[in-house]
mmCIF file of C-alpha atoms and ligand atoms in Angstrom:
data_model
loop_
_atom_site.group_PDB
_atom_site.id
_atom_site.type_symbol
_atom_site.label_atom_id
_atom_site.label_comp_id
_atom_site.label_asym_id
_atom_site.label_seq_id
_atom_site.Cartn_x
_atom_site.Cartn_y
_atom_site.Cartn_z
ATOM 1 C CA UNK Z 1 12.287 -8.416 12.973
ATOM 2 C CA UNK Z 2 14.819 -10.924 14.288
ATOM 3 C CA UNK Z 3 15.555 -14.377 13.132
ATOM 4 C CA UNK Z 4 14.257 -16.053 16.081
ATOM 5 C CA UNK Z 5 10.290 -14.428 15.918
ATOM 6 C CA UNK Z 6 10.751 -15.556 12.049
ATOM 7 C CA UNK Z 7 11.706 -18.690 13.255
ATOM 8 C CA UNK Z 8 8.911 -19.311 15.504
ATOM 9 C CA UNK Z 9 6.190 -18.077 13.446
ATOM 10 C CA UNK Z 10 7.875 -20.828 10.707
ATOM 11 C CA UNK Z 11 7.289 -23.181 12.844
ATOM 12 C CA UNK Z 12 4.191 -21.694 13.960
ATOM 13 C CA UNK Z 13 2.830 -22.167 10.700
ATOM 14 C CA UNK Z 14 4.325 -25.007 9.971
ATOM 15 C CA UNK Z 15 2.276 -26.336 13.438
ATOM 16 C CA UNK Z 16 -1.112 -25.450 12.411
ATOM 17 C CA UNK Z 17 -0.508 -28.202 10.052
ATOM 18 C CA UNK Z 18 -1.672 -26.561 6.905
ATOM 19 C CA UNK Z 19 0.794 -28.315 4.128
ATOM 20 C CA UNK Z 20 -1.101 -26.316 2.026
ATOM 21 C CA UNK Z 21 -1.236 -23.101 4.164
ATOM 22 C CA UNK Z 22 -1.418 -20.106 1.737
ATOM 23 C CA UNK Z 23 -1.250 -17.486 3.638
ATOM 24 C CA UNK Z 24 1.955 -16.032 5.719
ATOM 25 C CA UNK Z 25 2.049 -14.021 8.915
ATOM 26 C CA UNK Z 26 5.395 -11.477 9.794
ATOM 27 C CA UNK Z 27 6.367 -8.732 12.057
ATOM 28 C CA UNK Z 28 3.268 -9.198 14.333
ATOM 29 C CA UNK Z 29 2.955 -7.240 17.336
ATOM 30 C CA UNK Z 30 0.598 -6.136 19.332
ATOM 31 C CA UNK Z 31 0.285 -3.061 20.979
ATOM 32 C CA UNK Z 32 0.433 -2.461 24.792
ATOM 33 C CA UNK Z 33 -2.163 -1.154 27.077
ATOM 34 C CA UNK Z 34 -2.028 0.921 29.956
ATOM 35 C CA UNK Z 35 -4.518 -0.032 32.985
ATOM 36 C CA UNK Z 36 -7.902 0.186 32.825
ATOM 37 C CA UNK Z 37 -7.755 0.189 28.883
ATOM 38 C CA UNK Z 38 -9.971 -1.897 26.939
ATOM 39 C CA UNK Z 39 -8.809 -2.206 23.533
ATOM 40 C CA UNK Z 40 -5.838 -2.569 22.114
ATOM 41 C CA UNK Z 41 -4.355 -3.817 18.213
ATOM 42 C CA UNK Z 42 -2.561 -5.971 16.649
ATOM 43 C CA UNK Z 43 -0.358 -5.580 13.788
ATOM 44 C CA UNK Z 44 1.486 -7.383 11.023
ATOM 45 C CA UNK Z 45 2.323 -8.236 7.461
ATOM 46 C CA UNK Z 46 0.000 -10.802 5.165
ATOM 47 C CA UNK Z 47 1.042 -12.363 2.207
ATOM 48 C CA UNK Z 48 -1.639 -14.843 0.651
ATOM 49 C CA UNK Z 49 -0.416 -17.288 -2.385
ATOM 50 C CA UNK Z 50 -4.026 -17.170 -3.726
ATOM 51 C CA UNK Z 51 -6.707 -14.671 -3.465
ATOM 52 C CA UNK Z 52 -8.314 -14.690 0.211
ATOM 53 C CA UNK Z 53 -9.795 -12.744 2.603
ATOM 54 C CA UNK Z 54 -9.288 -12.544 6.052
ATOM 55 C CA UNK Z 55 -12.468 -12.834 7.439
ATOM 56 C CA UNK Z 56 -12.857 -13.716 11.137
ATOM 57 C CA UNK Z 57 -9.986 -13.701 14.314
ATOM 58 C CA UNK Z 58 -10.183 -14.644 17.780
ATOM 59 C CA UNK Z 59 -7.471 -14.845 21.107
ATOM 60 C CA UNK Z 60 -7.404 -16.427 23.965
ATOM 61 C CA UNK Z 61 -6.252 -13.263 25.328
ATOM 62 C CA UNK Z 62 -9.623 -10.821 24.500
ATOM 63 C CA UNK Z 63 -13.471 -12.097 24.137
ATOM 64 C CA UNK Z 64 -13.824 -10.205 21.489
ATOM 65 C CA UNK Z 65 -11.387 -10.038 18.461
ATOM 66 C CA UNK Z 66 -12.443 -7.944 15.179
ATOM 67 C CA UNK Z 67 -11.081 -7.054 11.607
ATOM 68 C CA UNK Z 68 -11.399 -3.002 11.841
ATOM 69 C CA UNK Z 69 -10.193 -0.728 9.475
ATOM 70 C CA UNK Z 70 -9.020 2.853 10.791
ATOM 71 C CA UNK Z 71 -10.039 5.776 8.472
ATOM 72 C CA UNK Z 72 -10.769 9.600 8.163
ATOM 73 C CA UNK Z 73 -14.494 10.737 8.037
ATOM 74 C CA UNK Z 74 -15.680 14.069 8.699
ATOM 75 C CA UNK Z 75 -12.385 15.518 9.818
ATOM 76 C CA UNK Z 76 -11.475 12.979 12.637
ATOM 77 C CA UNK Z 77 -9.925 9.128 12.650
ATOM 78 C CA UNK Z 78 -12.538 6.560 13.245
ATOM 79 C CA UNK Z 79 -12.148 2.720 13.433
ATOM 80 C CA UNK Z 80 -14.842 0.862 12.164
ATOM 81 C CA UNK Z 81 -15.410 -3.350 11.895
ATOM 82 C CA UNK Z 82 -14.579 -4.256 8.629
ATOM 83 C CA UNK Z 83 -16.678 -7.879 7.650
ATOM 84 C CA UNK Z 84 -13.434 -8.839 5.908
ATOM 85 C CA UNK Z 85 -10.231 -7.737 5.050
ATOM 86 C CA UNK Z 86 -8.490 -9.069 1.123
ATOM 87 C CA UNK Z 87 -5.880 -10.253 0.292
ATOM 88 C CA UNK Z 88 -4.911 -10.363 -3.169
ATOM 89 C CA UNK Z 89 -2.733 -13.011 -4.422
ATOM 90 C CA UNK Z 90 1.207 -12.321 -3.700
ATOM 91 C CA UNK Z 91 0.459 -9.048 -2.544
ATOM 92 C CA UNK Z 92 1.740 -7.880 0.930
ATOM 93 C CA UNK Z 93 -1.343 -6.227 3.018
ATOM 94 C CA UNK Z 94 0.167 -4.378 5.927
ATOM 95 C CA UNK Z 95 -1.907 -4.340 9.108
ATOM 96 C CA UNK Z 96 -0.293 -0.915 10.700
ATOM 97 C CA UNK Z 97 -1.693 1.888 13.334
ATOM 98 C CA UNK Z 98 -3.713 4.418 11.388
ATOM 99 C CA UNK Z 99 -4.791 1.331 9.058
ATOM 100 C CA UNK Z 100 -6.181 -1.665 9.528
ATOM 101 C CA UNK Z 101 -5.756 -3.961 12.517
ATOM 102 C CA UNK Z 102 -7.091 -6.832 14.535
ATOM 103 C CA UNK Z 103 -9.004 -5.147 17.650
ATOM 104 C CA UNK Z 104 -8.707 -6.714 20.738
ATOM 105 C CA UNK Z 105 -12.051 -5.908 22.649
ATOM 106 C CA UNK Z 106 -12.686 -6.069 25.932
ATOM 107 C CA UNK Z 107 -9.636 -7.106 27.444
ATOM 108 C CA UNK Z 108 -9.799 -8.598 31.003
ATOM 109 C CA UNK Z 109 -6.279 -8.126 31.824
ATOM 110 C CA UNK Z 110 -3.535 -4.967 30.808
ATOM 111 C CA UNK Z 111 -1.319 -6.375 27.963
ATOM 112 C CA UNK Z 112 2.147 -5.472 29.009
ATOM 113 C CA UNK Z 113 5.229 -5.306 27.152
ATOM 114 C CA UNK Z 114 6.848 -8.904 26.705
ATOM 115 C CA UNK Z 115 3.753 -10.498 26.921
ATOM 116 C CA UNK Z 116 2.675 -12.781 23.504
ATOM 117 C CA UNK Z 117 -0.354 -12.696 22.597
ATOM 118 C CA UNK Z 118 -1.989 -16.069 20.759
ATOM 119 C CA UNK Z 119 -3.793 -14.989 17.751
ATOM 120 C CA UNK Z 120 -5.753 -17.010 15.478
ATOM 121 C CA UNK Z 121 -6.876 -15.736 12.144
ATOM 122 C CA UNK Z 122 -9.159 -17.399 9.542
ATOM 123 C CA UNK Z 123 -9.056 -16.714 6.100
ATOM 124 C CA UNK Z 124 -11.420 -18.046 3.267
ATOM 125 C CA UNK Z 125 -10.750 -18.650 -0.199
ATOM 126 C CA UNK Z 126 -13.074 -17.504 -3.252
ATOM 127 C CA UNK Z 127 -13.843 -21.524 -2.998
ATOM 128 C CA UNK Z 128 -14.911 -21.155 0.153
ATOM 129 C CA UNK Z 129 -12.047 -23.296 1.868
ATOM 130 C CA UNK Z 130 -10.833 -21.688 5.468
ATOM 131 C CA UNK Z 131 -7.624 -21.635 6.626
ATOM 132 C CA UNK Z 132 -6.590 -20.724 10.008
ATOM 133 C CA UNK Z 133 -3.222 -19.466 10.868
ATOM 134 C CA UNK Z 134 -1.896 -19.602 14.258
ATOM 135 C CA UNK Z 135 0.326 -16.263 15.125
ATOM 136 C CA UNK Z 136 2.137 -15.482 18.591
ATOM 137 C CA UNK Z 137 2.458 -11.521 18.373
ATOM 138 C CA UNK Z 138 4.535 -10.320 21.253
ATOM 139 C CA UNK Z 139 3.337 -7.313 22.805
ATOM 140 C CA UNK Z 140 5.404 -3.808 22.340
ATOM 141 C CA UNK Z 141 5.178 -0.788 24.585
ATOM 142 C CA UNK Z 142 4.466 2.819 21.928
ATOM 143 C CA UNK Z 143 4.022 5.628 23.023
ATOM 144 C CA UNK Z 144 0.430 6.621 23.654
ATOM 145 C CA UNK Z 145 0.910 9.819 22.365
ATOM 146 C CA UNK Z 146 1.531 8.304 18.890
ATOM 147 C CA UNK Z 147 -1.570 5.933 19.599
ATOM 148 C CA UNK Z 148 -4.282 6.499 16.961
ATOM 149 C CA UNK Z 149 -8.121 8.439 17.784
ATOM 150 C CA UNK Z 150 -10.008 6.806 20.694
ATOM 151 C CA UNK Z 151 -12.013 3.782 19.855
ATOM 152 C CA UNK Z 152 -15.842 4.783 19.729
ATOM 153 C CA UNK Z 153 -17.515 1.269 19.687
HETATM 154 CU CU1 LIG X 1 -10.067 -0.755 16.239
#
């Protein structure tokens, strides 16, 4: 990751105004998509001070955003939506093809390599406080054939 990405998402963070924002976002990315593709995910490190739970996402770039966790079951790789992802404290949860990941649903537009992608992700605390954290994952071009199972939503 370079210094300036860490840079913005600092300030990034430092933006959405939470003074007492717990939880930090690095290396996002999101993943490009070829035409006519739907879906595509996003990707990245979380690091919570306290014990929270990423529970809800959403982009300007895709109607629908969800927490889905990738997974073998009977033999092949399926993705299913997770209702919420934890985070326990000080512990780095990597978001990473073949694991979990923010699915972006129903894209209206192919996300193409260079773009940045606006993500915001809400976490809750076991007091019930949400926090949302603004992230601006630029969009990288992998090679499909190292793209995980076909989504079956
Ligand atoms: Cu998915």
């Amino acid at each position: 990751m370079n210094n300036t990405l860490r840079t913005i998402l600092a300030a990034t963070l430092l933006a959405a105004g939470a003074a007492q924002a717990q939880v930090t976002v690095q290396d996002a990315w999101v993943r490009a998509t070829v035409p006519q593709q739907k879906g595509t995910g996003a990707f990245m490190q979380l690091r919570s001070a306290k014990d929270v739970r990423l529970v809800s996402a959403s982009s300007p770039s895709a109607p629908i955003v969800e927490v889905h966790e990738m997974a073998l079951q009977d033999n092949v790789m399926r993705m299913r939506h997770v209702p919420g992802l934890e985070l326990p404290a000080g512990k780095t949860v990597e978001l990473k093809p073949g694991g979990y990941h923010v699915m972006l649903m129903d894209l209206p537009a192919q996300v193409k390599a260079g773009d940045t992608v606006p993500l915001t992700l809400v976490f809750e605390g076991k007091d019930g406080q949400r926090e949302s954290v603004q992230v601006q994952a630029p969009v990288r071009a992998v090679n499909a054939s190292a793209a995980p199972a076909q989504h079956k939503h």
